[in-house]
Coordinates of C-alpha atoms and ligand atoms in Angstrom, one line a residue:
M607 CA 0.0 0.0 0.0
D608 CA 2.9 2.3 1.0
I609 CA 4.1 2.6 -2.6
F610 CA 0.7 4.0 -3.8
I611 CA 0.6 6.9 -1.3
P612 CA 2.8 9.2 -3.4
Y613 CA 0.7 8.4 -6.4
L614 CA -2.6 9.1 -4.6
F615 CA -1.2 12.4 -3.4
F616 CA -0.3 13.3 -7.0
L617 CA -3.7 12.3 -8.3
L618 CA -5.3 14.8 -5.9
L619 CA -3.0 17.5 -7.2
L620 CA -3.2 16.4 -10.8
P621 CA -5.9 18.7 -12.2
F622 CA -4.3 21.8 -10.8
S623 CA -0.7 20.9 -11.7
L624 CA -1.7 19.8 -15.2
Y625 CA -3.2 23.1 -15.9
L626 CA -0.1 25.0 -14.7
I627 CA 2.3 22.7 -16.4
L628 CA 0.6 22.5 -19.8
F629 CA 0.0 26.3 -19.7
F630 CA 3.6 27.3 -18.9
H631 CA 5.7 24.5 -20.2
K632 CA 6.1 22.9 -23.5
D633 CA 9.1 20.5 -23.8
D634 CA 10.1 20.7 -27.5
S635 CA 13.7 19.8 -26.8
D636 CA 13.2 16.5 -28.8
D637 CA 12.0 18.2 -31.9
A638 CA 15.4 19.1 -33.3
S639 CA 17.3 16.1 -31.7
N640 CA 18.0 12.6 -32.7
L641 CA 16.8 11.0 -29.5
P642 CA 15.5 7.4 -29.4
P643 CA 11.7 7.0 -29.6
G644 CA 9.5 6.6 -26.5
S645 CA 7.1 8.4 -24.3
K646 CA 7.5 11.0 -21.6
G647 CA 4.3 9.9 -20.0
W648 CA 2.4 12.5 -17.8
P649 CA 3.9 15.8 -16.8
I650 CA 5.9 15.4 -13.6
L651 CA 4.6 11.8 -13.1
G652 CA 6.3 10.6 -16.2
E653 CA 5.9 6.9 -16.6
N654 CA 6.3 6.1 -12.9
V655 CA 2.7 4.9 -12.6
D656 CA 3.1 2.4 -15.5
L657 CA 6.3 1.2 -14.1
G658 CA 4.7 0.7 -10.7
L659 CA 1.8 -1.2 -12.2
L660 CA 3.7 -3.3 -14.7
G661 CA 6.9 -4.0 -12.9
L662 CA 10.3 -3.3 -14.6
S663 CA 10.5 -6.4 -16.6
K664 CA 7.2 -6.0 -18.4
F665 CA 7.6 -2.2 -18.6
V666 CA 10.8 -2.7 -20.5
R667 CA 9.6 -5.6 -22.7
D668 CA 6.4 -3.7 -23.8
R669 CA 8.4 -0.6 -24.8
M670 CA 11.1 -2.6 -26.6
E671 CA 8.3 -4.1 -28.7
K672 CA 6.7 -0.7 -29.2
Y673 CA 9.7 1.6 -29.8
S674 CA 13.0 -0.1 -30.2
H675 CA 14.9 -3.3 -29.2
D676 CA 18.1 -1.2 -28.7
V677 CA 17.2 2.0 -26.8
F678 CA 14.0 3.9 -25.9
Q679 CA 13.3 7.0 -23.9
T680 CA 11.0 7.4 -20.9
S681 CA 10.6 9.7 -17.9
L682 CA 11.1 8.2 -14.5
L683 CA 11.7 9.6 -11.0
G684 CA 11.4 13.1 -12.4
E685 CA 14.0 12.7 -15.2
K686 CA 14.1 12.0 -18.9
V687 CA 15.9 8.6 -19.1
M688 CA 17.1 6.6 -22.0
I689 CA 16.8 2.8 -21.4
F690 CA 19.5 0.8 -23.1
C691 CA 18.4 -2.7 -24.0
G692 CA 19.9 -6.1 -24.9
A693 CA 23.5 -7.2 -25.1
Q694 CA 24.6 -4.3 -27.3
G695 CA 22.9 -1.7 -25.1
N696 CA 24.6 -3.3 -22.0
K697 CA 27.9 -3.2 -23.8
I698 CA 27.5 0.5 -24.7
I699 CA 26.7 1.4 -21.1
F700 CA 29.5 -0.7 -19.7
T701 CA 32.2 0.5 -22.1
S702 CA 31.3 4.2 -22.9
D703 CA 32.1 7.5 -21.3
V704 CA 29.4 7.5 -18.7
A705 CA 29.4 8.5 -15.0
P706 CA 27.2 7.0 -12.3
W707 CA 24.1 9.0 -11.5
L708 CA 21.5 8.6 -8.7
P709 CA 17.9 9.8 -8.9
L710 CA 17.0 12.4 -6.4
S711 CA 15.2 9.9 -4.1
L712 CA 18.4 7.8 -3.8
Q713 CA 20.6 10.9 -3.5
K714 CA 18.6 12.3 -0.6
V715 CA 18.2 9.0 1.3
L716 CA 21.7 7.7 0.7
L717 CA 24.1 10.6 0.1
P718 CA 25.8 10.4 -3.2
D719 CA 29.5 10.6 -2.2
A720 CA 29.3 7.6 0.2
L721 CA 30.3 4.8 -2.2
A722 CA 33.0 6.9 -3.8
M723 CA 35.1 6.6 -0.7
F724 CA 34.6 2.9 -0.5
R725 CA 35.6 2.6 -4.2
N726 CA 38.8 4.5 -3.5
F727 CA 39.5 2.0 -0.8
Q728 CA 40.2 -0.6 -3.6
Y729 CA 37.8 -3.1 -2.2
D730 CA 40.6 -4.8 -0.2
T731 CA 38.0 -6.6 1.9
L732 CA 36.3 -8.0 -1.1
K733 CA 39.3 -9.5 -2.7
P734 CA 39.6 -13.3 -2.8
E735 CA 42.5 -13.4 -0.3
A736 CA 40.3 -11.7 2.3
L737 CA 37.1 -13.5 1.3
R738 CA 38.8 -16.9 1.9
Q739 CA 38.9 -16.1 5.6
Y740 CA 35.2 -15.2 5.6
I741 CA 34.0 -18.7 4.5
P742 CA 34.4 -20.4 7.9
V743 CA 32.8 -17.4 9.6
M744 CA 29.9 -17.5 7.1
D745 CA 29.5 -21.2 7.7
E746 CA 29.6 -20.9 11.5
M747 CA 26.9 -18.1 11.3
A748 CA 24.7 -20.2 9.0
R749 CA 24.9 -23.2 11.3
G750 CA 24.2 -21.0 14.3
Q751 CA 21.2 -19.4 12.6
L752 CA 19.8 -22.8 11.5
A753 CA 20.3 -24.3 15.0
G754 CA 19.3 -21.4 17.1
G755 CA 17.1 -19.1 14.9
G756 CA 13.6 -19.5 13.6
W757 CA 14.4 -22.4 11.2
R758 CA 12.2 -24.9 13.3
P759 CA 12.2 -28.4 11.9
N760 CA 8.8 -30.0 11.1
S761 CA 7.1 -26.7 11.0
V762 CA 6.1 -23.9 8.7
V763 CA 8.5 -21.0 8.7
K764 CA 8.7 -17.7 6.9
A765 CA 12.0 -18.1 5.1
Q766 CA 12.4 -14.6 3.8
P767 CA 12.8 -12.7 7.1
L768 CA 15.2 -15.4 8.3
I769 CA 17.3 -15.1 5.2
N770 CA 17.3 -11.3 5.6
K771 CA 18.4 -11.7 9.2
Y772 CA 21.3 -14.1 8.2
T773 CA 22.5 -11.7 5.4
F774 CA 22.2 -8.5 7.5
E775 CA 24.0 -10.0 10.5
L776 CA 26.7 -11.5 8.2
S777 CA 27.5 -8.1 6.7
C778 CA 27.5 -6.5 10.1
R779 CA 29.8 -9.1 11.6
L780 CA 32.2 -9.2 8.7
F781 CA 32.5 -5.5 8.0
L782 CA 31.9 -4.0 11.5
N783 CA 32.4 -6.9 13.9
L784 CA 29.0 -6.0 15.2
V785 CA 27.3 -8.9 17.0
D786 CA 25.4 -7.3 19.9
P787 CA 21.7 -8.2 19.2
E788 CA 20.4 -4.9 20.6
R789 CA 22.7 -2.8 18.4
L790 CA 21.8 -5.0 15.4
R791 CA 18.2 -4.4 16.1
K792 CA 18.6 -0.7 16.4
L793 CA 20.3 -0.7 13.0
S794 CA 18.1 -3.2 11.2
D795 CA 14.7 -1.7 12.1
P796 CA 15.1 1.7 10.5
F797 CA 17.2 0.1 7.8
A798 CA 14.2 -1.7 6.5
K799 CA 12.1 1.5 6.4
M800 CA 14.9 3.3 4.6
R801 CA 15.2 0.8 1.8
N802 CA 11.4 0.7 1.3
G803 CA 11.4 4.3 0.1
L804 CA 14.5 4.2 -2.1
L805 CA 12.8 4.2 -5.4
S806 CA 9.7 6.2 -4.4
L807 CA 8.7 9.5 -5.9
P808 CA 10.8 12.2 -4.3
I809 CA 8.0 13.9 -2.4
D810 CA 9.1 14.8 1.1
L811 CA 5.7 15.2 2.8
P812 CA 4.4 13.4 5.9
G813 CA 2.8 10.1 4.9
T814 CA 4.9 9.5 1.9
A815 CA 7.3 6.5 1.6
F816 CA 10.0 9.0 0.6
H817 CA 9.5 11.1 3.8
R818 CA 9.7 7.9 6.0
A819 CA 12.8 6.8 4.1
I820 CA 14.6 10.1 4.8
K821 CA 13.7 9.9 8.5
A822 CA 14.8 6.3 8.7
G823 CA 18.0 7.0 6.8
N824 CA 18.9 9.7 9.3
M825 CA 18.3 7.2 12.1
V826 CA 20.4 4.6 10.4
R827 CA 23.2 7.1 9.9
G828 CA 23.0 8.3 13.5
E829 CA 23.2 4.7 14.8
M830 CA 26.1 4.0 12.5
L831 CA 27.9 7.2 13.6
S832 CA 27.7 6.0 17.2
I833 CA 29.2 2.6 16.2
V834 CA 32.0 4.3 14.3
G835 CA 32.6 6.7 17.2
A836 CA 32.8 3.9 19.7
R837 CA 35.2 2.0 17.6
R838 CA 37.4 5.1 17.1
K839 CA 37.6 5.5 20.9
E840 CA 38.4 1.8 21.4
M841 CA 41.2 2.0 18.8
N842 CA 42.7 5.2 20.3
M843 CA 42.7 3.5 23.7
M844 CA 44.4 0.4 22.4
V845 CA 47.0 2.5 20.6
E846 CA 47.7 4.5 23.8
E847 CA 48.1 1.2 25.6
N848 CA 50.3 -0.2 22.8
K849 CA 47.9 -3.1 22.2
G850 CA 47.7 -2.7 18.4
G851 CA 44.1 -3.4 17.5
E852 CA 44.1 -1.9 14.0
G853 CA 43.0 -3.6 10.8
R854 CA 40.9 -6.4 12.3
D855 CA 37.9 -5.6 10.1
L856 CA 36.9 -3.2 7.4
L857 CA 35.8 -0.6 9.9
S858 CA 39.2 -0.6 11.7
K859 CA 40.9 -0.3 8.3
M860 CA 38.7 2.6 7.3
L861 CA 39.4 4.5 10.5
L862 CA 43.1 4.5 9.6
L863 CA 42.4 6.3 6.3
T864 CA 43.4 9.9 5.8
D865 CA 42.1 12.5 3.4
E866 CA 44.0 14.7 0.9
D867 CA 45.3 16.9 3.7
G868 CA 46.6 13.9 5.7
K869 CA 43.8 14.3 8.3
P870 CA 41.8 11.2 9.4
V871 CA 38.6 10.8 7.4
S872 CA 35.7 12.0 9.5
D873 CA 33.5 9.5 11.4
K874 CA 30.5 10.9 9.6
K875 CA 31.9 10.1 6.1
I876 CA 32.9 6.6 7.3
A877 CA 29.4 6.1 8.8
N878 CA 27.7 7.2 5.5
C879 CA 30.0 4.9 3.5
F880 CA 29.0 1.9 5.7
V881 CA 25.3 2.6 5.3
S882 CA 25.7 2.5 1.6
L883 CA 27.8 -0.6 1.7
L884 CA 25.3 -2.4 4.0
L885 CA 22.6 -1.5 1.5
A886 CA 24.6 -2.7 -1.5
S887 CA 25.7 -5.9 0.2
Y888 CA 22.6 -6.9 2.2
D889 CA 19.7 -6.1 0.0
S890 CA 20.7 -7.8 -3.2
T891 CA 22.3 -10.8 -1.5
A892 CA 19.2 -11.4 0.6
A893 CA 16.9 -11.1 -2.4
A894 CA 19.1 -13.5 -4.4
L895 CA 19.1 -16.1 -1.6
T896 CA 15.3 -15.8 -1.1
S897 CA 14.8 -16.5 -4.8
V898 CA 17.2 -19.4 -4.8
V899 CA 15.3 -21.0 -1.9
Y900 CA 12.0 -20.2 -3.6
F901 CA 13.1 -22.2 -6.7
L902 CA 14.7 -25.1 -4.6
A903 CA 11.3 -25.5 -2.9
Q904 CA 9.5 -25.4 -6.2
L905 CA 11.6 -27.7 -8.3
P906 CA 12.3 -31.0 -6.7
H907 CA 14.5 -32.3 -9.5
V908 CA 16.8 -29.3 -9.1
Y909 CA 16.7 -29.7 -5.3
E910 CA 17.7 -33.4 -5.6
L911 CA 20.8 -32.5 -7.8
V912 CA 21.8 -29.7 -5.4
L913 CA 21.3 -32.1 -2.4
K914 CA 23.5 -34.8 -4.1
E915 CA 26.3 -32.2 -4.6
Q916 CA 26.1 -30.7 -1.2
M917 CA 25.9 -34.1 0.6
A918 CA 29.1 -35.3 -1.1
I919 CA 30.8 -32.2 0.2
A920 CA 29.3 -32.6 3.7
K921 CA 30.5 -36.3 3.8
S922 CA 34.0 -35.3 2.8
K923 CA 34.4 -33.3 6.0
A924 CA 35.2 -34.3 9.5
P925 CA 32.4 -33.8 12.0
G926 CA 32.1 -30.1 12.8
E927 CA 34.7 -29.1 10.2
L928 CA 33.8 -25.8 8.6
L929 CA 33.6 -25.2 4.8
T930 CA 36.6 -24.0 2.9
W931 CA 37.2 -22.1 -0.4
Q932 CA 37.9 -25.5 -2.1
D933 CA 34.5 -26.8 -0.9
V934 CA 32.8 -23.7 -2.4
E935 CA 34.7 -24.2 -5.6
N936 CA 33.3 -27.7 -5.8
M937 CA 29.6 -26.4 -5.6
K938 CA 29.5 -26.1 -9.4
Y939 CA 25.9 -27.3 -10.0
S940 CA 24.6 -25.3 -7.0
W941 CA 26.3 -22.1 -8.4
N942 CA 24.6 -22.8 -11.8
V943 CA 21.3 -22.9 -9.9
A944 CA 22.1 -19.6 -8.2
R945 CA 23.1 -18.0 -11.5
E946 CA 19.9 -19.3 -13.3
T947 CA 18.0 -17.7 -10.4
L948 CA 19.9 -14.4 -10.9
R949 CA 19.0 -14.5 -14.5
L950 CA 15.3 -15.1 -14.0
V951 CA 14.9 -12.8 -11.0
P952 CA 17.8 -10.3 -11.0
P953 CA 17.9 -8.7 -7.5
S954 CA 19.1 -5.4 -9.0
P955 CA 16.9 -3.6 -11.5
G956 CA 20.0 -2.0 -13.1
T957 CA 21.6 1.3 -12.5
F958 CA 21.6 4.8 -13.8
R959 CA 24.4 6.6 -15.7
E960 CA 24.9 10.1 -17.1
A961 CA 26.5 10.5 -20.5
T962 CA 29.7 12.5 -20.2
T963 CA 30.1 12.7 -24.0
D964 CA 27.6 12.4 -26.9
I965 CA 26.9 8.7 -27.4
T966 CA 25.8 7.3 -30.8
F967 CA 23.9 4.1 -30.7
A968 CA 21.6 2.3 -33.0
G969 CA 21.3 5.4 -35.2
Y970 CA 20.4 7.7 -32.3
T971 CA 22.4 10.3 -30.5
I972 CA 22.3 10.5 -26.7
P973 CA 23.7 13.9 -25.8
T974 CA 26.1 14.8 -23.0
G975 CA 24.3 15.1 -19.7
M976 CA 21.4 12.8 -20.6
K977 CA 20.5 10.2 -18.0
A978 CA 20.6 6.5 -19.0
L979 CA 19.5 3.2 -17.4
W980 CA 20.6 -0.3 -18.2
T981 CA 18.6 -3.2 -16.9
P982 CA 19.4 -6.9 -16.7
H983 CA 15.8 -7.8 -17.6
S984 CA 16.2 -6.7 -21.3
S985 CA 18.9 -9.3 -22.1
H986 CA 18.0 -12.0 -19.5
S987 CA 14.6 -12.7 -21.0
N988 CA 15.7 -12.5 -24.6
P989 CA 15.1 -15.9 -26.4
D990 CA 18.0 -15.2 -28.8
Y991 CA 20.4 -15.4 -25.9
F992 CA 18.4 -17.7 -23.6
P993 CA 16.1 -20.2 -25.5
E994 CA 12.8 -20.7 -23.7
P995 CA 13.7 -17.8 -21.4
D996 CA 11.0 -18.6 -18.8
K997 CA 12.3 -22.1 -18.2
F998 CA 14.5 -22.7 -15.2
D999 CA 17.5 -24.4 -16.7
P1000 CA 20.8 -24.3 -14.8
S1001 CA 22.6 -26.1 -17.7
R1002 CA 22.7 -22.8 -19.6
F1003 CA 25.7 -22.0 -17.5
D1004 CA 27.6 -25.2 -18.3
G1005 CA 30.9 -24.8 -20.2
S1006 CA 31.7 -21.2 -21.2
G1007 CA 28.1 -20.1 -20.4
P1008 CA 26.1 -17.3 -22.0
P1009 CA 27.7 -14.9 -24.5
P1010 CA 29.3 -11.7 -23.2
Y1011 CA 27.0 -8.8 -22.0
T1012 CA 23.9 -11.1 -22.0
F1013 CA 24.0 -12.3 -18.4
V1014 CA 24.6 -9.1 -16.3
P1015 CA 23.1 -9.5 -12.8
F1016 CA 26.2 -7.8 -11.4
G1017 CA 26.5 -5.1 -14.1
G1018 CA 29.7 -4.8 -16.1
G1019 CA 32.7 -2.7 -17.0
P1020 CA 34.5 -0.5 -14.4
R1021 CA 31.5 -0.2 -12.2
M1022 CA 30.8 -3.9 -12.0
C1023 CA 29.7 -5.1 -8.6
P1024 CA 32.8 -5.5 -6.4
G1025 CA 30.8 -7.7 -4.0
R1026 CA 30.0 -10.5 -6.5
V1027 CA 32.3 -13.1 -5.0
Y1028 CA 31.2 -12.2 -1.5
A1029 CA 27.6 -12.7 -2.7
K1030 CA 28.5 -16.1 -4.3
L1031 CA 30.0 -17.3 -1.0
A1032 CA 27.1 -16.1 1.2
I1033 CA 24.6 -17.7 -1.2
L1034 CA 26.4 -21.1 -1.5
V1035 CA 27.2 -21.4 2.2
L1036 CA 23.6 -20.9 3.3
M1037 CA 22.4 -23.1 0.5
H1038 CA 24.8 -25.9 1.7
N1039 CA 23.5 -25.7 5.3
L1040 CA 19.9 -25.5 4.4
V1041 CA 19.8 -28.3 1.8
T1042 CA 21.9 -30.7 3.9
S1043 CA 19.6 -30.0 6.9
F1044 CA 16.2 -30.0 5.4
R1045 CA 13.9 -31.0 2.6
L1046 CA 12.1 -27.8 1.6
E1047 CA 8.4 -27.8 0.8
R1048 CA 6.2 -24.8 -0.1
A1049 CA 3.5 -24.3 2.5
I1050 CA 1.7 -22.1 0.0
P1051 CA 2.2 -24.0 -3.2
H1052 CA 1.5 -21.0 -5.5
E1053 CA 3.1 -18.3 -3.5
K1054 CA 4.1 -15.6 -6.0
M1055 CA 7.1 -13.3 -6.4
V1056 CA 6.4 -9.6 -6.8
L1057 CA 8.9 -7.0 -7.8
Q1058 CA 9.3 -4.2 -5.3
V1059 CA 12.8 -2.6 -5.0
A1060 CA 13.9 -6.3 -5.3
P1061 CA 11.8 -9.4 -6.0
L1062 CA 9.9 -10.6 -2.9
P1063 CA 7.6 -13.5 -2.2
T1064 CA 4.1 -12.4 -1.4
H1065 CA 3.8 -14.3 1.9
G1066 CA 7.4 -14.2 3.2
L1067 CA 8.2 -17.5 1.4
Q1068 CA 6.4 -20.0 3.7
L1069 CA 8.2 -23.3 3.8
Y1070 CA 7.6 -26.6 5.5
L1071 CA 11.0 -27.9 6.8
K1072 CA 11.5 -31.6 6.9
P1073 CA 14.8 -32.5 8.6
H1074 CA 17.0 -35.2 7.0
Y1075 CA 18.3 -36.2 10.4
P1076 CA 15.2 -36.3 12.6
N1077 CA 17.2 -37.0 15.8
S1078 CA 19.8 -34.3 15.5
S1079 CA 19.7 -30.6 15.5
P1080 CA 20.0 -29.0 12.0
A1081 CA 23.5 -28.2 10.7
S1082 CA 25.1 -30.3 13.5
H1083 CA 25.8 -33.3 11.3
Ligands
HEM1875 C1 23.5 -11.2 -5.5 C2 24.0 -10.1 -4.9 C3 24.4 -8.8 -5.6 C4 23.9 -8.3 -6.8 C5 23.0 -9.0 -7.7 C6 24.6 -7.1 -7.0 C7 24.4 -6.3 -8.1 C8 25.1 -5.1 -8.3 C9 24.9 -4.2 -9.4 C10 24.0 -4.5 -10.6 C11 25.6 -3.1 -9.2 C12 25.8 -2.0 -10.2 C13 26.8 -2.2 -11.2 C14 26.8 -1.2 -12.3 O1 26.3 -0.1 -12.1 O2 27.4 -1.5 -13.4 C15 26.3 -3.2 -8.0 C16 27.2 -2.3 -7.4 C17 27.8 -2.4 -6.2 N1 27.7 -3.5 -5.4 FE1 26.7 -5.2 -5.7 N2 25.4 -6.8 -5.9 C18 25.3 -7.9 -5.0 C19 26.0 -8.0 -3.8 C20 26.9 -7.1 -3.3 C21 27.7 -7.3 -2.1 C22 27.6 -8.6 -1.3 C23 28.4 -6.2 -2.0 C24 29.4 -5.9 -0.9 C25 29.9 -6.8 -0.1 C26 28.1 -5.3 -3.0 C27 28.7 -4.0 -3.2 C28 28.5 -3.2 -4.3 C29 29.1 -1.9 -4.4 C30 30.0 -1.2 -3.4 C31 28.6 -1.4 -5.6 C32 28.9 0.0 -6.2 C33 30.1 -0.2 -7.2 C34 30.5 1.1 -7.9 O3 29.6 2.0 -8.0 O4 31.6 1.2 -8.3 N3 27.2 -5.9 -3.9 N4 25.9 -4.4 -7.4

């Protein structure tokens, strides 16, 4: 319901604003240009309502049919936007002179400079050498969550909130060493509200999702600032007492950073950076995992093959021995299942760019400064690249897999997601623990997925969990 409130508000204002806009404003900027075809939709509203009603995948497919399979124009979130489609469109975006751009709603809620700092940090913490050490921690946390959390055997559970909890706590533990349940709760409650308003219309009035998201974003940043401040104090004390203490996690490493003048980077900047990083790492990974579990519970033949692979790995380990990098490397079929899930239900709808030079593509000219959007949906559902695109078929990823620029859940080029290996590990480690503990059955056989910011099951993904080992606690085998 939340997502409709901004639209209702606009509908009330519509007659008056239409009069003013149509009277004072005629956008004839396209007349002399060579822009791609498309529709600007309603004044101010643009095509946001269509997008909200159709979902991104259908919105894009319909317009590709109507206007162009390569690139079309629309108006979203208050901006004229060119949507690049297919493998060629993806390639142009990933290889041209374009800069990242955030719509106003994201800028206001998130702060635009936040990720730039993390990028400059070279993603040390996301490189394979660092990630290797994360695997046992991930495994331990997954086991802990299955044994002590809400994953009750022989009962119906809502898997999606449990997966969210695992993913959120994992990021907090690995990046911030944050494990205290009260602090985690203080961070995760407003965090959920913040993310719900990220792609809302930027109307900052009481009652709108956007207004709530800004308020929640301030709370999240405030809580994060206090976490960063506490750690700074702790580190200063340890240095005074010659106890070392630096560099144990990403937060400690960031606190040692200096700016161009050689001064320590401010706690506020670091806190903002972590809020963005949590959002990037938690949201997409949780959505991907939820979709993976959704398909595992729906497709018994796929589940059986995953179980066979995961049981072979479990049996090769000593009792209680944690997973290693090599074990994850051996989860080849399971990773194909995860990739096929990312193809069918990409967690990220794509990202915006701004042209920094004129771009010529498919006979059109996209001028400097114009906003652009690439979206995985346009190539992921194309039968030329993926025959029978609606069919769940992990064998598409056998051998060298799909052609370049067709499978792009993590984007591509210089801005490609730096967390993709982390995501792979987090997904496979939980998959291993879940599948080797339980048979998964849908409690609501036809529970659907709906697209909000990310794809979500309508009833929280209700599953019946049947343990393989009725007399032992899950994940203790
Ligand atoms: C299945 C999980 C994930 C998916 C599908 C995903 C997808 C994406 C996509 C599509 C982008 C934009 C790429 C572009 O604009 O070309 C992105 C950017 C980013 N992702 Fe991920 N991501 C996932 C998990 C993660 C994780 C686990 C982390 C961190 C640990 C992370 C950190 C980031 C960051 C920092 C950026 C911004 C990169 C930049 O602007 O240079 N992501 N991700």
